[in-house]
């Protein structure tokens, strides 16, 4: 494996900031504005985070100065593109990688195979390691055989280990053998819950330099972490392996759809009701392959868990991400989920120093497209698990059921007498 290229900092963006516990390095994206490359204050926050990654990893080889310029010159209309152009490729070096067990185990197998090949060639197999932190969460294979008793969890976990003994022994070997590789055992929680509540650190620090927590994951719902201001999305195993080995994940310069949230949710309306409403709205707007970024006063009234619920549904409304910028509620969430005071202070200090703190208001950011939703208009609703866009307000559920039930057999009805059945539901 090649030694990482030394960063050359061609834009002289490296600087220092005060973490609250001493100074640390920072690559200031504002330096690009002073060079006349971009107007930072008008860029969507999600684009700014990606720009920081490009700037920090610019080595003149894998990540070039042109890559930084292309992203810095992002415009709402993507004016750098010719009409009909699909976009310009931009490299993204995630700070870490999250794997779930079904798609993650083959990645570890590939690393093991690389070690074997290195040994056969007479090299040192211990040189084969992930270059960024990798966490594999075992959750997709868990089955429930015992329930409704006090020892159900212990019995299920015992069965889980016996059924998957070979695989778990291999993963335990991997955790001991590889640097930068951890395994979260079964029975701990689903991958996205673990990612948000435990793995998410807010700001990472390596070689004296701080930078935002970003990642790719081998699950489409990796986007749940977007609710905490983390740029992340789901990828396939090959892209995840590239990220593990320090290679960029490439993507096309995206459109960024800004969704302004106004007002507050009425009492009794849940995050599920809200996300069904948002999914229906965004599906109609065809946001496939785009970034969605939430802003406005209404966003400041949503708890971080509600934001995570909305972000988690990004694959359902078709977006690459459903991103919420960092604010005081994000800081409070970090503190409330067990991070140290030093981590929390560093997190807040970094995002303020980088100009990335706070939920934007209308007119602050130049989005490709802007939509609005008044949270006060959201009502209790329901939808089927596979068709969240087919939202039915609870007030209309009775009528909708009757209409569906009496529909012709070809429309999944039962060909019963419509008049008789409608009377029954009145």
Coordinates of C-alpha atoms in Angstrom, one line a residue:
X1 CA 0.0 0.0 0.0
X2 CA 1.4 3.4 -1.0
X3 CA 2.4 5.8 1.7
X4 CA 0.0 8.8 1.8
X5 CA 1.3 11.8 -0.1
X6 CA 2.4 14.7 2.0
X7 CA -0.1 17.5 1.8
X8 CA 1.3 20.7 0.2
X9 CA -1.4 23.3 1.3
X10 CA -1.2 25.2 -2.0
X11 CA -3.9 27.7 -0.8
X12 CA -2.0 28.5 2.4
X13 CA -5.2 27.6 4.3
X14 CA -3.7 25.9 7.3
X15 CA -4.1 28.0 10.4
X16 CA -4.7 27.5 14.2
X17 CA -7.8 28.0 16.4
X18 CA -8.5 27.8 20.1
X19 CA -10.2 24.5 21.0
X20 CA -10.9 25.6 24.6
X21 CA -8.1 23.2 25.7
X22 CA -5.2 24.6 23.7
X23 CA -4.6 25.5 20.1
X24 CA -5.1 23.0 17.2
X25 CA -4.7 23.1 13.4
X26 CA -7.5 24.0 11.1
X27 CA -7.9 24.4 7.3
X28 CA -9.9 27.5 7.0
X29 CA -12.2 27.6 4.0
X30 CA -12.5 31.3 4.4
X31 CA -9.0 31.6 3.0
X32 CA -10.4 30.7 -0.4
X33 CA -12.7 33.7 -0.3
X34 CA -9.7 36.0 0.3
X35 CA -8.1 34.5 -2.8
X36 CA -11.2 35.4 -4.8
X37 CA -12.2 31.8 -5.4
X38 CA -15.6 31.7 -3.8
X39 CA -18.2 33.5 -1.6
X40 CA -18.2 31.3 1.4
X41 CA -21.2 32.9 3.0
X42 CA -23.4 31.9 0.1
X43 CA -22.4 28.3 -0.2
X44 CA -24.7 25.6 1.3
X45 CA -23.2 24.3 4.6
X46 CA -23.0 20.7 3.1
X47 CA -20.9 22.0 0.2
X48 CA -18.6 23.9 2.7
X49 CA -17.9 20.7 4.6
X50 CA -17.0 18.9 1.4
X51 CA -14.8 21.9 0.4
X52 CA -12.9 21.6 3.7
X53 CA -12.2 18.0 2.9
X54 CA -10.9 18.8 -0.5
X55 CA -8.8 21.7 0.8
X56 CA -7.3 19.7 3.7
X57 CA -6.4 16.7 1.5
X58 CA -5.1 18.6 -1.5
X59 CA -1.8 17.1 -2.4
X60 CA -1.5 18.0 -6.1
X61 CA -1.9 14.4 -7.1
X62 CA -5.0 12.5 -5.8
X63 CA -6.8 15.7 -4.9
X64 CA -5.7 18.6 -7.1
X65 CA -5.9 22.4 -6.9
X66 CA -8.5 22.1 -9.7
X67 CA -10.6 19.9 -7.6
X68 CA -10.7 22.5 -4.9
X69 CA -11.4 25.3 -7.4
X70 CA -14.2 23.3 -9.0
X71 CA -16.0 22.8 -5.7
X72 CA -15.2 26.3 -4.4
X73 CA -16.9 27.7 -7.6
X74 CA -20.1 25.8 -6.9
X75 CA -23.1 28.0 -7.8
X76 CA -26.8 27.4 -7.4
X77 CA -27.2 27.0 -11.1
X78 CA -23.9 25.1 -11.3
X79 CA -22.8 27.7 -13.8
X80 CA -19.4 26.0 -14.2
X81 CA -21.2 23.4 -16.2
X82 CA -22.2 23.5 -19.9
X83 CA -25.9 22.9 -20.6
X84 CA -26.7 19.2 -20.5
X85 CA -23.4 18.4 -18.7
X86 CA -23.8 15.8 -16.0
X87 CA -21.4 17.5 -13.7
X88 CA -17.7 17.7 -12.6
X89 CA -16.3 14.9 -10.5
X90 CA -15.2 16.0 -7.0
X91 CA -13.1 13.8 -4.6
X92 CA -14.4 13.2 -1.1
X93 CA -12.1 11.8 1.6
X94 CA -14.4 10.6 4.4
X95 CA -13.0 10.9 7.9
X96 CA -14.2 7.4 8.7
X97 CA -16.1 4.4 7.3
X98 CA -19.1 2.5 8.9
X99 CA -19.9 -1.0 7.8
X100 CA -22.8 -3.2 8.6
X101 CA -22.1 -6.9 8.8
X102 CA -23.7 -8.2 5.6
X103 CA -21.8 -5.8 3.3
X104 CA -18.9 -5.1 5.7
X105 CA -17.6 -8.7 6.1
X106 CA -16.5 -9.0 2.5
X107 CA -14.5 -5.8 2.9
X108 CA -12.6 -7.3 5.8
X109 CA -12.1 -10.5 3.7
X110 CA -10.5 -8.4 1.0
X111 CA -8.1 -6.8 3.5
X112 CA -7.2 -10.3 4.8
X113 CA -6.6 -11.5 1.2
X114 CA -4.3 -8.4 0.6
X115 CA -2.3 -9.4 3.7
X116 CA -1.9 -12.9 2.4
X117 CA -0.8 -11.6 -1.0
X118 CA 1.7 -9.3 0.7
X119 CA 3.2 -12.2 2.7
X120 CA 3.5 -14.3 -0.4
X121 CA 5.4 -11.5 -2.1
X122 CA 7.8 -11.4 0.8
X123 CA 6.5 -8.1 2.3
X124 CA 5.3 -7.2 5.7
X125 CA 1.6 -8.1 5.9
X126 CA 1.1 -5.8 8.9
X127 CA 1.5 -2.8 6.5
X128 CA -2.0 -3.6 5.1
X129 CA -4.4 -1.6 7.3
X130 CA -7.3 0.8 6.9
X131 CA -5.9 4.3 6.7
X132 CA -9.0 5.8 8.3
X133 CA -11.0 4.5 11.2
X134 CA -13.5 1.8 10.3
X135 CA -16.3 0.5 12.5
X136 CA -18.2 -2.6 11.7
X137 CA -21.6 -2.9 13.5
X138 CA -23.1 -6.4 13.6
X139 CA -26.9 -5.9 13.4
X140 CA -28.3 -7.2 10.1
X141 CA -28.0 -10.9 11.0
X142 CA -29.6 -10.8 14.4
X143 CA -32.7 -13.0 14.7
X144 CA -35.4 -13.2 17.5
X145 CA -36.2 -16.7 18.7
X146 CA -37.0 -16.0 22.3
X147 CA -39.3 -13.2 23.5
X148 CA -41.7 -12.2 26.3
X149 CA -39.4 -13.3 29.1
X150 CA -36.7 -11.7 31.2
X151 CA -33.9 -13.8 29.7
X152 CA -34.9 -13.4 26.1
X153 CA -31.9 -11.1 25.2
X154 CA -29.3 -13.5 26.7
X155 CA -30.9 -16.5 24.9
X156 CA -31.0 -14.8 21.6
X157 CA -27.4 -13.5 21.8
X158 CA -26.3 -17.0 22.8
X159 CA -28.0 -18.4 19.6
X160 CA -26.6 -15.6 17.6
X161 CA -23.0 -16.4 18.5
X162 CA -23.5 -20.2 18.0
X163 CA -25.0 -19.7 14.5
X164 CA -22.3 -17.3 13.4
X165 CA -19.3 -18.5 15.3
X166 CA -16.9 -18.8 12.3
X167 CA -17.8 -15.3 11.1
X168 CA -17.5 -13.7 14.5
X169 CA -14.1 -15.4 15.1
X170 CA -12.9 -14.0 11.9
X171 CA -14.1 -10.5 12.8
X172 CA -12.5 -10.8 16.2
X173 CA -9.2 -11.7 14.5
X174 CA -9.6 -8.7 12.2
X175 CA -10.1 -6.3 15.2
X176 CA -7.0 -7.6 16.8
X177 CA -4.9 -7.8 13.5
X178 CA -5.8 -4.5 11.9
X179 CA -5.1 -0.9 13.0
X180 CA -8.1 1.5 12.7
X181 CA -10.6 -1.3 12.8
X182 CA -13.3 -1.9 15.5
X183 CA -16.2 -4.3 15.7
X184 CA -19.4 -3.5 17.6
X185 CA -20.9 -6.9 18.7
X186 CA -24.4 -8.1 18.2
X187 CA -27.1 -7.1 20.6
X188 CA -25.8 -3.5 20.9
X189 CA -28.2 -1.8 18.6
X190 CA -28.8 -1.1 14.9
X191 CA -25.9 0.4 13.0
X192 CA -27.5 3.9 12.6
X193 CA -28.4 4.1 16.3
X194 CA -24.8 3.1 17.3
X195 CA -23.4 5.5 14.7
X196 CA -25.4 8.5 16.0
X197 CA -25.2 7.7 19.8
X198 CA -21.7 6.4 20.1
X199 CA -19.5 6.6 16.9
X200 CA -20.3 10.2 16.0
X201 CA -17.6 12.4 17.6
X202 CA -18.4 15.7 16.0
X203 CA -14.9 16.8 15.2
X204 CA -11.9 14.6 14.7
X205 CA -8.2 15.4 15.3
X206 CA -5.2 13.8 13.6
X207 CA -1.6 15.0 13.5
X208 CA -2.7 18.1 15.4
X209 CA -5.4 19.2 12.8
X210 CA -9.1 19.3 13.5
X211 CA -11.7 18.6 10.9
X212 CA -15.4 17.7 10.7
X213 CA -16.7 14.2 11.2
X214 CA -17.7 12.8 7.8
X215 CA -18.2 9.3 6.6
X216 CA -19.5 6.8 4.0
X217 CA -21.4 3.7 5.1
X218 CA -22.4 0.4 3.5
X219 CA -26.1 1.0 4.1
X220 CA -28.4 3.4 2.3
X221 CA -29.7 4.8 5.5
X222 CA -26.3 6.0 6.6
X223 CA -27.9 9.4 6.0
X224 CA -29.4 9.3 9.5
X225 CA -26.2 10.9 10.8
X226 CA -27.0 14.0 8.6
X227 CA -29.3 15.1 11.3
X228 CA -26.3 15.9 13.5
X229 CA -24.6 18.0 10.8
X230 CA -22.4 15.1 9.4
X231 CA -21.9 14.9 5.7
X232 CA -22.4 11.2 4.9
X233 CA -24.2 8.8 2.6
X234 CA -24.5 5.2 1.7
X235 CA -22.1 3.5 -0.8
X236 CA -21.3 0.1 -2.2
X237 CA -18.6 -2.2 -0.9
X238 CA -16.0 -1.1 -3.5
X239 CA -16.4 2.6 -2.6
X240 CA -16.2 1.8 1.1
X241 CA -13.0 -0.2 0.5
X242 CA -11.5 2.8 -1.4
X243 CA -12.4 5.0 1.5
X244 CA -10.9 2.5 4.0
X245 CA -7.6 2.6 2.0
X246 CA -7.4 6.4 2.0
X247 CA -8.7 6.8 -1.6
X248 CA -11.4 9.5 -2.4
X249 CA -15.0 8.6 -3.1
X250 CA -15.9 10.5 -6.2
X251 CA -19.2 12.2 -6.8
X252 CA -20.6 14.7 -9.3
X253 CA -21.1 18.3 -8.2
X254 CA -24.6 18.2 -6.8
X255 CA -27.6 20.5 -6.9
X256 CA -28.5 21.5 -3.3
X257 CA -32.2 21.9 -2.6
X258 CA -32.9 24.1 0.4
X259 CA -36.0 23.2 2.5
X260 CA -37.1 26.0 4.7
X261 CA -39.0 24.8 7.8
X262 CA -41.3 27.4 9.4
X263 CA -43.3 27.4 12.6
X264 CA -43.6 24.5 15.1
X265 CA -45.2 21.1 15.1
X266 CA -48.6 21.0 16.7
X267 CA -49.0 19.1 19.9
X268 CA -49.5 15.4 19.3
X269 CA -47.9 15.4 15.9
X270 CA -44.8 13.1 15.7
X271 CA -41.6 13.1 13.8
X272 CA -43.1 10.2 11.8
X273 CA -46.0 12.4 10.7
X274 CA -43.5 15.1 9.7
X275 CA -41.2 12.8 7.8
X276 CA -44.1 11.3 5.8
X277 CA -45.1 14.8 4.8
X278 CA -41.6 15.7 3.8
X279 CA -41.1 12.5 1.8
X280 CA -44.3 13.1 -0.1
X281 CA -43.3 16.7 -0.9
X282 CA -39.7 15.9 -1.9
X283 CA -40.8 12.9 -4.1
X284 CA -43.0 15.3 -6.1
X285 CA -40.0 17.6 -6.5
X286 CA -37.7 14.8 -7.8
X287 CA -34.7 15.3 -5.6
X288 CA -33.0 12.1 -6.8
X289 CA -29.2 12.5 -6.7
X290 CA -29.4 15.9 -5.1
X291 CA -28.4 17.2 -1.6
X292 CA -31.3 18.4 0.5
X293 CA -30.4 20.9 3.2
X294 CA -32.9 22.0 5.8
X295 CA -32.9 25.6 7.2
X296 CA -35.2 28.2 8.7
X297 CA -36.6 28.9 12.2
X298 CA -38.7 25.8 12.2
X299 CA -35.5 23.6 12.0
X300 CA -34.2 25.2 15.2
X301 CA -37.4 23.9 17.0
X302 CA -36.8 20.3 16.0
X303 CA -34.9 18.0 18.4
X304 CA -31.8 16.3 17.1
X305 CA -33.6 13.0 17.2
X306 CA -36.4 14.4 15.0
X307 CA -33.8 15.8 12.6
X308 CA -32.2 12.3 12.5
X309 CA -35.6 10.8 11.7
X310 CA -36.0 13.2 8.7
X311 CA -32.4 12.6 7.5
X312 CA -32.8 8.8 7.8
X313 CA -35.5 9.0 5.1
X314 CA -33.3 10.5 2.5
X315 CA -33.2 7.3 0.5
X316 CA -37.0 7.2 0.5
X317 CA -37.4 10.7 -0.9
X318 CA -34.5 10.0 -3.3
X319 CA -31.8 12.5 -2.1
X320 CA -28.2 11.7 -1.6
X321 CA -28.4 13.5 1.8
X322 CA -30.9 15.2 4.1
X323 CA -28.6 17.6 5.9
X324 CA -29.1 19.8 9.0
X325 CA -26.3 22.2 9.9
X326 CA -24.7 22.1 13.4
X327 CA -26.3 24.4 16.1
X328 CA -26.7 24.6 19.8
X329 CA -29.0 21.5 19.9
X330 CA -26.2 19.5 18.2
X331 CA -23.8 20.6 21.0
X332 CA -26.4 19.7 23.6
X333 CA -26.9 16.2 22.0
X334 CA -23.2 15.5 22.1
X335 CA -23.0 16.5 25.8
X336 CA -26.1 14.4 26.6
X337 CA -24.8 11.3 25.0
X338 CA -21.6 11.0 27.0
X339 CA -19.0 12.9 25.1
X340 CA -16.3 14.5 27.3
X341 CA -16.4 18.2 28.1
X342 CA -13.2 18.7 26.0
X343 CA -14.8 17.0 23.0
X344 CA -17.9 19.1 23.2
X345 CA -16.0 22.4 23.6
X346 CA -13.7 21.5 20.7
X347 CA -16.7 20.6 18.6
X348 CA -18.5 24.0 19.2
X349 CA -15.3 26.0 18.9
X350 CA -14.3 24.4 15.6
X351 CA -17.6 24.9 13.8
X352 CA -17.8 28.5 15.0
X353 CA -14.2 29.1 13.8
X354 CA -15.0 27.6 10.4
X355 CA -18.2 29.6 10.0
X356 CA -20.4 26.5 10.0
X357 CA -22.3 27.0 13.2
X358 CA -26.0 27.8 13.3
X359 CA -29.1 27.1 11.2
X360 CA -29.3 29.5 8.2
X361 CA -32.3 31.7 7.6
X362 CA -34.1 32.6 4.4
X363 CA -31.8 34.5 2.1
X364 CA -28.6 33.5 3.8
X365 CA -27.7 30.7 1.4
X366 CA -27.8 30.5 -2.4
X367 CA -29.6 27.1 -3.0
X368 CA -30.3 25.5 -6.4
X369 CA -33.9 25.4 -5.4
X370 CA -35.9 26.5 -2.3
X371 CA -39.0 24.8 -0.9
X372 CA -41.0 25.7 2.2
X373 CA -43.0 23.7 4.7
X374 CA -44.9 25.2 7.7
X375 CA -44.5 22.7 10.5
X376 CA -47.9 23.9 11.9
X377 CA -49.6 22.4 8.8
X378 CA -48.4 18.8 9.5
X379 CA -51.1 16.5 10.7
X380 CA -51.1 12.9 12.0
X381 CA -50.9 10.5 9.1
X382 CA -50.1 6.9 8.1
X383 CA -48.5 5.2 5.2
X384 CA -47.4 1.7 4.2
X385 CA -43.9 0.6 5.1
X386 CA -42.8 0.3 1.4
X387 CA -44.7 3.4 0.1
X388 CA -44.1 6.3 2.5
X389 CA -45.0 8.8 -0.2
X390 CA -48.6 7.5 -0.2
X391 CA -49.3 9.4 3.0
X392 CA -52.9 9.4 4.2
X393 CA -54.0 11.9 7.0
X394 CA -55.7 10.0 9.8
X395 CA -58.8 12.1 9.3
X396 CA -59.1 10.5 5.9
X397 CA -58.1 7.0 6.8
X398 CA -61.7 5.7 7.2
X399 CA -62.7 7.0 3.8
X400 CA -59.5 5.8 2.1
X401 CA -59.9 2.3 3.5
X402 CA -63.5 2.1 2.3
X403 CA -62.5 3.3 -1.2
X404 CA -59.7 0.9 -1.4
X405 CA -61.7 -2.0 0.0
X406 CA -64.5 -1.6 -2.6
X407 CA -62.2 -1.0 -5.6
X408 CA -62.4 -3.5 -8.5
X409 CA -60.5 -6.8 -8.0
X410 CA -57.9 -5.6 -10.6
X411 CA -57.1 -2.7 -8.3
X412 CA -56.5 -5.0 -5.3
X413 CA -60.2 -4.7 -4.1
X414 CA -62.5 -7.5 -3.4
X415 CA -65.3 -6.9 -6.0
X416 CA -67.9 -6.5 -3.2
X417 CA -71.0 -4.3 -3.6
X418 CA -69.6 -0.8 -3.1
X419 CA -72.9 0.7 -2.0
X420 CA -73.3 -1.8 0.9
X421 CA -69.7 -1.4 2.1
X422 CA -69.7 2.4 2.0
X423 CA -72.8 2.4 4.1
X424 CA -71.0 0.2 6.7
X425 CA -68.3 2.8 7.1
X426 CA -70.5 5.9 7.3

